[in-house]
Short mmCIF file of C-alpha atoms in Angstrom, two decimals:
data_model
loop_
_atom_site.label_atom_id
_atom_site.label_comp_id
_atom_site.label_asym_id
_atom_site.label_seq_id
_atom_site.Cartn_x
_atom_site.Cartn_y
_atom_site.Cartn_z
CA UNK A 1 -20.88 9.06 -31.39
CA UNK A 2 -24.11 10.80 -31.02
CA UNK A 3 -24.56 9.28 -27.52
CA UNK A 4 -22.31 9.90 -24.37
CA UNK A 5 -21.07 7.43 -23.36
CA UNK A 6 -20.43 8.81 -19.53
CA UNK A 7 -22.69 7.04 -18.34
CA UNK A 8 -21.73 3.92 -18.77
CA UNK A 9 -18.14 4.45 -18.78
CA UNK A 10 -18.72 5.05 -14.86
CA UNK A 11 -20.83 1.55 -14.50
CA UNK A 12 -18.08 -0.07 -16.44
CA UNK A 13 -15.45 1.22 -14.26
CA UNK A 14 -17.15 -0.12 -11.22
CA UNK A 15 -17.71 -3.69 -12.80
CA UNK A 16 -14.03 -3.94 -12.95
CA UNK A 17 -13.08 -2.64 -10.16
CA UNK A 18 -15.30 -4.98 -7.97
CA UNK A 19 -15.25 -7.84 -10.69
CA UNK A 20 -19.12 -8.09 -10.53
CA UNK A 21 -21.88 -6.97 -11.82
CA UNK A 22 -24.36 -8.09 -8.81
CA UNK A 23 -21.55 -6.02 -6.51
CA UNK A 24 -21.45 -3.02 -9.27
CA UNK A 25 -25.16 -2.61 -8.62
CA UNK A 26 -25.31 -2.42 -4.99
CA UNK A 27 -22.21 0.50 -5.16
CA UNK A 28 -24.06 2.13 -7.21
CA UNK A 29 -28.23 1.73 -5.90
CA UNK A 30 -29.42 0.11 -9.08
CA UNK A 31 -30.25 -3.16 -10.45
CA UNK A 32 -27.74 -5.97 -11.99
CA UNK A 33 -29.96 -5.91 -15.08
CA UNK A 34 -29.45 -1.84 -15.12
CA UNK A 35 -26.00 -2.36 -15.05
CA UNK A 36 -25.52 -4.79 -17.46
CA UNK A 37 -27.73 -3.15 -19.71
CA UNK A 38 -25.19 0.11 -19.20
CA UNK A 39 -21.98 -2.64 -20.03
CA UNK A 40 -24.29 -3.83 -23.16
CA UNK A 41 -25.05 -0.40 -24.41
CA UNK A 42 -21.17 0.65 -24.31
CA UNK A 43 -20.18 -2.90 -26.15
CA UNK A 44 -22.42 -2.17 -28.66
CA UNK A 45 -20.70 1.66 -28.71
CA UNK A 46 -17.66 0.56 -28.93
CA UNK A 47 -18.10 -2.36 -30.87
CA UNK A 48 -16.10 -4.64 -29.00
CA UNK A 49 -16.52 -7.19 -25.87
CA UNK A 50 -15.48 -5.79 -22.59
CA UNK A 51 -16.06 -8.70 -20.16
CA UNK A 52 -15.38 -12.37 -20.85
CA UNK A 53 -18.60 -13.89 -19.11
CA UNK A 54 -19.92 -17.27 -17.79
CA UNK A 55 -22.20 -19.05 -15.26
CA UNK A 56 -19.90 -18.70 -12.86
CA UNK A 57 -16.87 -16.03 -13.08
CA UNK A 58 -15.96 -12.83 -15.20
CA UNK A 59 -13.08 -11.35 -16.58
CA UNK A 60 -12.09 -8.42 -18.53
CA UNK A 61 -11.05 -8.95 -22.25
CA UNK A 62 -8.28 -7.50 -24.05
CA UNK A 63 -9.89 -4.26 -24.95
CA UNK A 64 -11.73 -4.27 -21.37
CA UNK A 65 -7.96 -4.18 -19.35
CA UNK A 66 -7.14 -1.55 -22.56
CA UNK A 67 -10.01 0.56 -21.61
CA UNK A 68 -9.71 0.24 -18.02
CA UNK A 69 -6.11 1.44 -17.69
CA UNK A 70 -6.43 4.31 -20.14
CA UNK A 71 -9.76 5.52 -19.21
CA UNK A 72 -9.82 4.86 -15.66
CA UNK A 73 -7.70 7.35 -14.07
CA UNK A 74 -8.43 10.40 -16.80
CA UNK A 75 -12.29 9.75 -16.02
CA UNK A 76 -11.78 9.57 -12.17
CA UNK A 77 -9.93 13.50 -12.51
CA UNK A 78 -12.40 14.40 -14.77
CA UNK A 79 -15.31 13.71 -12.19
CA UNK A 80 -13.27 15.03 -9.37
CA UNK A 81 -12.74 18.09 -11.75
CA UNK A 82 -16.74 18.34 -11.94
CA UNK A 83 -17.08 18.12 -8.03
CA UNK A 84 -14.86 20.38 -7.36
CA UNK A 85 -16.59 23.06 -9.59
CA UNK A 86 -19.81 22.57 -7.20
CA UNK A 87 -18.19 23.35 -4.12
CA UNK A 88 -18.26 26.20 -2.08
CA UNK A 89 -15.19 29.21 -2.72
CA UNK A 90 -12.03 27.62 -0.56
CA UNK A 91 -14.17 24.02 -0.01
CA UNK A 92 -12.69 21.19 -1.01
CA UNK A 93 -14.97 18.27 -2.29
CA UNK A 94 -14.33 15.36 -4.01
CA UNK A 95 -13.01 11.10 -3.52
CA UNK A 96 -9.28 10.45 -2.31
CA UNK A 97 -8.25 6.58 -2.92
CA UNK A 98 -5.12 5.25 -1.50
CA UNK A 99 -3.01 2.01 -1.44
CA UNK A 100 -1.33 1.81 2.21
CA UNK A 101 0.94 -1.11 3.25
CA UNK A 102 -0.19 -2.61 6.44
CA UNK A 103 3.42 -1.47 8.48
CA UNK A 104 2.61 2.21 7.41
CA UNK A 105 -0.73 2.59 8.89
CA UNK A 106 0.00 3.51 12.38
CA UNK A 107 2.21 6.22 11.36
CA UNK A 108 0.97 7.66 7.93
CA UNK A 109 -2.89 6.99 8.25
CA UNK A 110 -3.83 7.00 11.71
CA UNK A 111 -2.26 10.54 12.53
CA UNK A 112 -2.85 11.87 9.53
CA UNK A 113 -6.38 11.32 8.34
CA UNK A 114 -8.51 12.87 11.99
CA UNK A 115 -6.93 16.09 10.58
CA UNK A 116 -7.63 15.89 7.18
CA UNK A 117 -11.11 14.85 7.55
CA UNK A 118 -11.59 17.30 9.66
CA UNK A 119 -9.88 20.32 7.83
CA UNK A 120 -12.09 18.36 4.39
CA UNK A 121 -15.28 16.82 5.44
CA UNK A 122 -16.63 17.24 1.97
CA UNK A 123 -13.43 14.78 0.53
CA UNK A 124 -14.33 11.07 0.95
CA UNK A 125 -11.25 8.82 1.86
CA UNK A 126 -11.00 5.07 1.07
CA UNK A 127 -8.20 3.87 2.49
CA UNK A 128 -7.46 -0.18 0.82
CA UNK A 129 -4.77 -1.66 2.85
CA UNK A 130 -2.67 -3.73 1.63
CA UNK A 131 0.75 -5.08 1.18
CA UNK A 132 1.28 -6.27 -2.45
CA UNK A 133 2.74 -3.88 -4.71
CA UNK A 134 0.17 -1.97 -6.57
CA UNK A 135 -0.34 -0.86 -9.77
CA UNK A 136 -2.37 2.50 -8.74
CA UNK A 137 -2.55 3.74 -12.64
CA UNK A 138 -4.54 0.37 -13.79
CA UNK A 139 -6.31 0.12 -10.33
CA UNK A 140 -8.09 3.24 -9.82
CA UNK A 141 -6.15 4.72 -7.08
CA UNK A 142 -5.33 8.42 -6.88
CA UNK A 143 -2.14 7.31 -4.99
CA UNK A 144 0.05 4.98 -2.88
CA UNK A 145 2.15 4.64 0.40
CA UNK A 146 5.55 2.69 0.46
CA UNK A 147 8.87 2.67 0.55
CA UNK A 148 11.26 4.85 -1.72
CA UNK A 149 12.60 1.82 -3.39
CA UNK A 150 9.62 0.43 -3.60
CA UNK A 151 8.20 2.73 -6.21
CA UNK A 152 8.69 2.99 -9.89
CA UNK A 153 10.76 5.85 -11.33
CA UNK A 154 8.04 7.50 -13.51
CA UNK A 155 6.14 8.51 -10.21
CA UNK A 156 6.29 11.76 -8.30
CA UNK A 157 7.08 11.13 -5.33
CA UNK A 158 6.65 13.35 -1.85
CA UNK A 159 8.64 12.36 1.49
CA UNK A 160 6.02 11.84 4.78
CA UNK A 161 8.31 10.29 6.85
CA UNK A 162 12.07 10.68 7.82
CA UNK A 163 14.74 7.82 7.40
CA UNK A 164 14.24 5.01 9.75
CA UNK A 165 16.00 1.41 10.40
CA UNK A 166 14.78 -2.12 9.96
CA UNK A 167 16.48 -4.23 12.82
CA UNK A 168 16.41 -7.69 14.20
CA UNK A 169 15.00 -8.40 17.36
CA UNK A 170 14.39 -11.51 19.74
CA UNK A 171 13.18 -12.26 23.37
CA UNK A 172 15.88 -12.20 25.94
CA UNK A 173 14.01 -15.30 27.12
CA UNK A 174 14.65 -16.44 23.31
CA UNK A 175 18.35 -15.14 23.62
CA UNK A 176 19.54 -16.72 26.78
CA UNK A 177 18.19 -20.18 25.48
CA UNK A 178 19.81 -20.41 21.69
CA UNK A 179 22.28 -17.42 22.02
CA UNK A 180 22.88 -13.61 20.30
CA UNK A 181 24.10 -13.78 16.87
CA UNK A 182 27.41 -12.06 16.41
CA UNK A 183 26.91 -11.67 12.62
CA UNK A 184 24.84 -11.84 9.70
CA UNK A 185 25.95 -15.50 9.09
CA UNK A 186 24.83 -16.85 12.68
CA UNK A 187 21.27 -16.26 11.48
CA UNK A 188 21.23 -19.40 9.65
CA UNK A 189 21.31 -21.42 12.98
CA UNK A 190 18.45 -19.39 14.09
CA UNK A 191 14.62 -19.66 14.23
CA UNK A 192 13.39 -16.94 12.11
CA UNK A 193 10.15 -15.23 11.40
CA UNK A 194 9.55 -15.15 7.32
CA UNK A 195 7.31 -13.59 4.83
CA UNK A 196 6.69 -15.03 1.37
CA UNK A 197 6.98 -12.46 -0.85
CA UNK A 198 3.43 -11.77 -2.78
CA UNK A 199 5.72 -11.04 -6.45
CA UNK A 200 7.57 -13.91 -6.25
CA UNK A 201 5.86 -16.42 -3.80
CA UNK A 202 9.57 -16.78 -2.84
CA UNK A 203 10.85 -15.94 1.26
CA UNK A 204 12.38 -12.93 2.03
CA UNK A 205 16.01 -12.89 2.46
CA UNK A 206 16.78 -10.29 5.72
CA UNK A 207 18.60 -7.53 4.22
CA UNK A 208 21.59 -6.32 6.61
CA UNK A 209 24.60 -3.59 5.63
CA UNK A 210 28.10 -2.36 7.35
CA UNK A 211 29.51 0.43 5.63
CA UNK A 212 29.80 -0.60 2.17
CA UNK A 213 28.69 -4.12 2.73
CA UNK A 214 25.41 -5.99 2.07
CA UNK A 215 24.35 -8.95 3.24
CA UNK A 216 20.97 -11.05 2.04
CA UNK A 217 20.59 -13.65 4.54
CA UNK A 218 18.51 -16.41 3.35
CA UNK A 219 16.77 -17.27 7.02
CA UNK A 220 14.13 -19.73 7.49
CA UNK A 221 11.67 -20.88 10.38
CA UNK A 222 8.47 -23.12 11.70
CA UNK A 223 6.35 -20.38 11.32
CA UNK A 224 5.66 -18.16 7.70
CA UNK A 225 3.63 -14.95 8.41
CA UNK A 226 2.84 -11.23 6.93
CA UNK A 227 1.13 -10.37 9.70
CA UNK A 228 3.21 -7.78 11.91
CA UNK A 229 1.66 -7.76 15.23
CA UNK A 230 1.35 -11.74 15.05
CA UNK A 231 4.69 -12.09 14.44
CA UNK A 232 5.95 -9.44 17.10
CA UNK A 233 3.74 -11.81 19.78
CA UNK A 234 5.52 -14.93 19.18
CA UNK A 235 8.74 -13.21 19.07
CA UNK A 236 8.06 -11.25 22.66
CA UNK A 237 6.88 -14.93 23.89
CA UNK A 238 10.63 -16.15 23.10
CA UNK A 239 9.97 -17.78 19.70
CA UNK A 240 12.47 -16.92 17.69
CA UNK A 241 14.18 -13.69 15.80
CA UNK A 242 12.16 -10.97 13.48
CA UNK A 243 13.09 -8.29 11.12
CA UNK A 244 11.39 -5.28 12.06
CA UNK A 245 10.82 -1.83 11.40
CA UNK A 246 12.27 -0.31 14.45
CA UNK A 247 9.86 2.44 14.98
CA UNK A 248 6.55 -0.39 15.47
CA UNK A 249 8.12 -2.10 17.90
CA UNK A 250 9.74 0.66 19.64
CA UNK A 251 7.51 0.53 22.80
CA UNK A 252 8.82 -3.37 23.02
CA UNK A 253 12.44 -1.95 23.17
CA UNK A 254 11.96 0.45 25.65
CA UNK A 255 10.28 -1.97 28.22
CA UNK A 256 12.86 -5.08 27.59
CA UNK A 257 10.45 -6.87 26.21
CA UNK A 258 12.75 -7.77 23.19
CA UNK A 259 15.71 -6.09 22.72
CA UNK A 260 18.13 -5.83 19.25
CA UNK A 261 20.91 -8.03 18.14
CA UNK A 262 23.38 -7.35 15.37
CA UNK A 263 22.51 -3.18 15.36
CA UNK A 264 25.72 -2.66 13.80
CA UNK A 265 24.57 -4.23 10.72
CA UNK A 266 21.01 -2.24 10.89
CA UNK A 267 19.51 -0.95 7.19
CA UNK A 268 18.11 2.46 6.91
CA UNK A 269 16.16 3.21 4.66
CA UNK A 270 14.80 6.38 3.88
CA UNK A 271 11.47 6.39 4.71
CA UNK A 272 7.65 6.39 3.43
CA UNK A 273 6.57 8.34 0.44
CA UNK A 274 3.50 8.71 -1.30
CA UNK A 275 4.21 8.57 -4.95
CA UNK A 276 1.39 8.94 -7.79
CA UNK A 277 1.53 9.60 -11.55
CA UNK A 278 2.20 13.58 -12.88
CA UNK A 279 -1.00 14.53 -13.67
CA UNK A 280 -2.91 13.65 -10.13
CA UNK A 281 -1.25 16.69 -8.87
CA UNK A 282 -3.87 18.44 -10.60
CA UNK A 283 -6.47 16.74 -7.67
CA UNK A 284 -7.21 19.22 -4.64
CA UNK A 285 -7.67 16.25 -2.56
CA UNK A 286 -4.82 14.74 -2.87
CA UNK A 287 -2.30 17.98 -2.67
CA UNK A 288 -4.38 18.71 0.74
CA UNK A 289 -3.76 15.51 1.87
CA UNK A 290 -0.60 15.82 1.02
CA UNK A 291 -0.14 19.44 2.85
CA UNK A 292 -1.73 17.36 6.04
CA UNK A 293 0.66 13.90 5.55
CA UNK A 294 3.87 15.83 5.74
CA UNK A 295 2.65 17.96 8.40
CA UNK A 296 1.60 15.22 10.41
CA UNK A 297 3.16 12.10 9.32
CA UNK A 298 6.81 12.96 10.01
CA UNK A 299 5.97 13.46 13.55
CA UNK A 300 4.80 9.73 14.16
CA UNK A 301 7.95 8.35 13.87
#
C-alpha cells in the first residue's frame, strides 16, 4: 500500500476503545467528520468494514475485533517505542495503562504510583478500575492487577504483594444476637453479604480450607453488593457476616469493631501480581513501574 496507514490505524484504535466516534474526536482534538473520514479511508485500505453502524449504536465487525486484537497492542509498543526514542538519555517517557480490581487499590496503586510519578513525570498513567476479569491483550492495556489464580497461564507474571488471608467477619453486636458459627456449615443459617459474580451472573460461594479440606459454602443474604466499603458498613452496624480480605479491614479488627469467626478455616492466598503478555516487557514504563510496585507495594500490606 502506497499510503500509511498509521494514521488511521491510531483513530481506529480509539473508536473502539471508546465505542464512538463523537467520543474518538474529543480524545483526540478533531472533528467526528475527521475521524470518520480516517475510519473511511482505512475501510477503503483494507477493503473491508470495520464498524457495524446505525442511527443509534456501533459495533465492531468481524474483521474490526480481528484488527483490534492483533494490531492493538503491537501498535501501542510501537508508539511507546517512538516516544521513548525522543526522550532525554536516562528519561523515561511514554503511556502506562492498567486494569486494577477495586480491593487492590489501597495497597498496589495508592502507595505505589506518588513514587513512580514522581521518579517518571514524563510516563502518563491511566489507571481503569475495575473488577471484571479483563482481557488486557484485546483491550489495550499494557497490564493488569489480580490475584495469582486469577490470571491466565500464558502471562508473565511479577509478585507485588506477599500472601495474605480472606476471612469472615461480623459485628459483635451481630454475634451476640444470632450467634458465632462453629463451622463452615453454620453459615447457611446466617445473613451473609454476597457478590454476583460478573462471568457468571451467578453468587459467590465463600471459599474456606483446613488442612487438606475445602469448603464452597453456598451463603445467601437481603442484601447483594460488590462494593467493599459498603458492605464493611453494614457489617460494622451488626448486619450480618462478610468475606473479606483481611488486610482492608484490618483497622476494624484492631479497634473491635468486628472481629473474625471461623479463622481456623481462613484461605490464603498468595497475593497480588501484575501479569501482562511476553513482549510488554520490552516497555520502559511498565518495567519501572514494576521496579517501583515491588518496592513499594509489598510494604502496604
Amino acid at each position: 500500500m502506497k499510503t500509511t496507514l498509521l494514521p488511521q490505524l491510531q483513530v481506529f484504535l480509539v473508536v473502539a476503545r471508546l465505542g464512538s466516534f463523537s467520543s474518538a474526536a474529543r480524545e483526540l482534538g478533531v472533528s467526528p467528520a475527521a475521524v470518520s473520514q480516517s475510519v473511511r479511508q482505512l475501510e477503503t485500505q483494507l477493503g473491508v468494514v470495520l464498524f457495524a453502524r446505525t442511527t443509534r449504536s456501533m459495533s465492531l465487525t468481524d474483521a474490526g475485533r480481528r484488527l483490534l486484537e492483533g494490531a492493538g497492542p503491537g501498535l501501542n509498543q510501537v508508539l511507546a517505542s517512538l516516544t521513548e526514542v525522543s526522550a532525554q538519555p536516562g528519561e523515561a517517557v511514554g503511556r502506562l495503562k492498567l486494569t486494577v480490581p477495586e480491593i487492590a487499590v489501597p495497597f498496589v496503586m495508592t502507595p505505589v504510583l506518588p513514587a513512580f510519578r514522581a521518579r517518571h513525570p514524563r510516563v502518563e498513567v491511566e489507571v481503569v478500575v475495575e473488577n471484571r476479569l479483563v482481557d488486557i491483550v484485546a483491550e489495550g492495556y499494557d497490564a493488569g492487577v489480580r490475584l495469582h489464580e486469577a490470571i491466565e497461564r500464558d502471562m508473565v507474571q511479577v509478585r507485588l504483594t506477599e500472601a495474605f488471608r480472606f476471612v469472615v467477619v461480623g459485628a459483635p453486636s451481630y454475634l451476640a444476637r444470632r450467634g458465632t458459627p462453629q463451622k463452615p456449615e453454620d453459615l447457611l443459617r446466617h445473613e451473609c453479604f454476597t457478590i454476583r459474580m460478573p462471568s457468571s451472573g451467578g453468587l459467590y460461594a465463600w471459599e474456606l480450607e483446613r488442612g487438606k479440606r475445602n469448603w464452597r459454602v453456598p451463603v445467601r443474604g437481603g442484601v447483594v453488593t460488590n462494593h467493599r466499603l459498603l458492605t464493611q458498613a453494614l457489617v460494622e452496624q451488626g448486619m450480618g457476616l462478610a468475606y473479606a480480605f483481611e488486610p482492608a479491614v484490618k483497622e476494624a479488627l484492631r479497634t473491635g469493631r468486628l472481629v473474625r469467626v471461623l479463622e481456623e478455616y481462613a484461605p490464603t492466598v498468595p497475593g497480588y501480581f501484575i501479569y501482562f503478555p511476553s513482549r510488554a516487557r520490552r516497555s520502559a514504563p511498565l518495567r519501572l513501574f514494576i521496579d517501583v510496585a515491588k518496592e513499594l507495594a509489598i510494604k502496604a500490606l
